[in-house]
mmCIF file of C-alpha atoms in Angstrom:
data_model
loop_
_atom_site.group_PDB
_atom_site.id
_atom_site.type_symbol
_atom_site.label_atom_id
_atom_site.label_comp_id
_atom_site.label_asym_id
_atom_site.label_seq_id
_atom_site.Cartn_x
_atom_site.Cartn_y
_atom_site.Cartn_z
ATOM 1 C CA UNK D 1069 5.821 -20.221 -47.083
ATOM 2 C CA UNK D 1070 6.618 -22.560 -44.222
ATOM 3 C CA UNK D 1071 5.060 -22.466 -40.784
ATOM 4 C CA UNK D 1072 7.951 -22.819 -38.347
ATOM 5 C CA UNK D 1073 6.264 -22.420 -34.969
ATOM 6 C CA UNK D 1074 2.997 -21.537 -33.313
ATOM 7 C CA UNK D 1075 2.735 -20.255 -29.753
ATOM 8 C CA UNK D 1076 -0.581 -20.558 -27.951
ATOM 9 C CA UNK D 1077 -0.051 -18.016 -25.190
ATOM 10 C CA UNK D 1078 -3.753 -17.996 -24.236
ATOM 11 C CA UNK D 1079 -5.866 -20.192 -26.506
ATOM 12 C CA UNK D 1080 -8.358 -22.880 -25.498
ATOM 13 C CA UNK D 1081 -6.656 -25.217 -23.017
ATOM 14 C CA UNK D 1082 -3.173 -23.838 -23.734
ATOM 15 C CA UNK D 1083 -1.301 -21.266 -21.664
ATOM 16 C CA UNK D 1084 2.163 -20.318 -22.894
ATOM 17 C CA UNK D 1085 2.636 -23.488 -24.947
ATOM 18 C CA UNK D 1086 4.574 -23.696 -28.197
ATOM 19 C CA UNK D 1087 4.686 -26.164 -31.047
ATOM 20 C CA UNK D 1088 7.629 -26.254 -33.465
ATOM 21 C CA UNK D 1089 6.878 -27.692 -36.876
ATOM 22 C CA UNK D 1090 9.558 -29.656 -38.706
ATOM 23 C CA UNK D 1091 10.550 -28.914 -42.305
ATOM 24 C CA UNK D 1092 8.411 -30.995 -44.630
ATOM 25 C CA UNK D 1093 5.516 -32.466 -42.714
ATOM 26 C CA UNK D 1094 4.630 -32.568 -39.034
ATOM 27 C CA UNK D 1095 2.025 -34.998 -37.726
ATOM 28 C CA UNK D 1096 0.132 -33.960 -34.607
ATOM 29 C CA UNK D 1097 -1.364 -36.975 -32.889
ATOM 30 C CA UNK D 1098 -2.766 -37.842 -29.498
ATOM 31 C CA UNK D 1099 -5.733 -39.222 -27.623
ATOM 32 C CA UNK D 1100 -9.151 -37.582 -27.615
ATOM 33 C CA UNK D 1101 -9.118 -34.156 -25.937
ATOM 34 C CA UNK D 1102 -5.304 -33.918 -26.212
ATOM 35 C CA UNK D 1103 -5.505 -30.574 -28.051
ATOM 36 C CA UNK D 1104 -5.027 -31.580 -31.707
ATOM 37 C CA UNK D 1105 -7.953 -29.471 -32.936
ATOM 38 C CA UNK D 1106 -6.863 -26.569 -30.751
ATOM 39 C CA UNK D 1107 -3.388 -26.594 -32.334
ATOM 40 C CA UNK D 1108 -4.940 -26.684 -35.814
ATOM 41 C CA UNK D 1109 -7.210 -23.743 -34.969
ATOM 42 C CA UNK D 1110 -4.331 -21.800 -33.395
ATOM 43 C CA UNK D 1111 -2.281 -22.235 -36.581
ATOM 44 C CA UNK D 1112 -5.193 -21.147 -38.757
ATOM 45 C CA UNK D 1113 -6.018 -18.097 -36.650
ATOM 46 C CA UNK D 1114 -2.351 -17.214 -36.282
ATOM 47 C CA UNK D 1115 -2.003 -17.033 -40.061
ATOM 48 C CA UNK D 1116 -5.434 -15.819 -41.150
ATOM 49 C CA UNK D 1117 -6.682 -13.977 -38.075
ATOM 50 C CA UNK D 1118 -10.352 -13.406 -37.367
ATOM 51 C CA UNK D 1119 -12.455 -10.877 -39.189
ATOM 52 C CA UNK D 1120 -13.268 -7.756 -37.216
ATOM 53 C CA UNK D 1121 -16.536 -6.108 -38.084
ATOM 54 C CA UNK D 1122 -19.295 -4.169 -36.460
ATOM 55 C CA UNK D 1123 -22.278 -6.058 -35.212
ATOM 56 C CA UNK D 1124 -22.657 -9.727 -34.598
ATOM 57 C CA UNK D 1125 -20.014 -12.235 -35.703
ATOM 58 C CA UNK D 1126 -20.707 -14.726 -38.477
ATOM 59 C CA UNK D 1127 -21.874 -18.122 -37.195
ATOM 60 C CA UNK D 1128 -18.586 -19.808 -38.137
ATOM 61 C CA UNK D 1129 -16.580 -17.146 -36.274
ATOM 62 C CA UNK D 1130 -18.842 -17.433 -33.237
ATOM 63 C CA UNK D 1131 -18.353 -21.214 -33.163
ATOM 64 C CA UNK D 1132 -14.557 -20.821 -33.262
ATOM 65 C CA UNK D 1133 -14.714 -18.168 -30.538
ATOM 66 C CA UNK D 1134 -16.801 -20.372 -28.233
ATOM 67 C CA UNK D 1135 -14.798 -23.526 -28.899
ATOM 68 C CA UNK D 1136 -11.324 -22.010 -28.432
ATOM 69 C CA UNK D 1137 -11.846 -19.231 -25.889
ATOM 70 C CA UNK D 1138 -9.040 -19.402 -23.299
ATOM 71 C CA UNK D 1139 -10.028 -21.581 -20.367
ATOM 72 C CA UNK D 1140 -8.315 -19.116 -18.024
ATOM 73 C CA UNK D 1141 -8.382 -15.368 -18.550
ATOM 74 C CA UNK D 1142 -10.307 -13.637 -21.268
ATOM 75 C CA UNK D 1143 -8.013 -12.390 -24.029
ATOM 76 C CA UNK D 1144 -6.718 -14.646 -26.800
ATOM 77 C CA UNK D 1145 -3.060 -14.630 -27.709
ATOM 78 C CA UNK D 1146 -1.594 -16.680 -30.533
ATOM 79 C CA UNK D 1147 1.692 -16.019 -32.289
ATOM 80 C CA UNK D 1148 2.819 -17.760 -35.470
ATOM 81 C CA UNK D 1149 6.296 -17.717 -37.004
ATOM 82 C CA UNK D 1150 6.425 -18.274 -40.734
ATOM 83 C CA UNK D 1151 9.303 -18.287 -43.196
ATOM 84 C CA UNK D 1152 8.699 -17.016 -46.716
ATOM 85 C CA UNK D 1153 10.217 -18.630 -49.807
ATOM 86 C CA UNK D 1154 12.746 -15.793 -50.035
ATOM 87 C CA UNK D 1155 14.026 -16.546 -46.513
ATOM 88 C CA UNK D 1156 12.303 -13.690 -44.695
#
């Protein structure tokens, strides 16, 4: 599996931003507060999602929710494009 692109439509500081990842390895770098951790979290949540359950969220999920809640608006939107080994 290869992650080709992640779109942060409403995620943390990002509104309708996209990040294309090169074949092989992509390095995301920048100054403090440039959004590196937000891109990493958007990729993770775009692939794995967040567990939905009744009751209170787990502490780790609550931390992610607080840290990466969209700065404007209220609903999260992340889209990830992956390519499987068989080309799909």
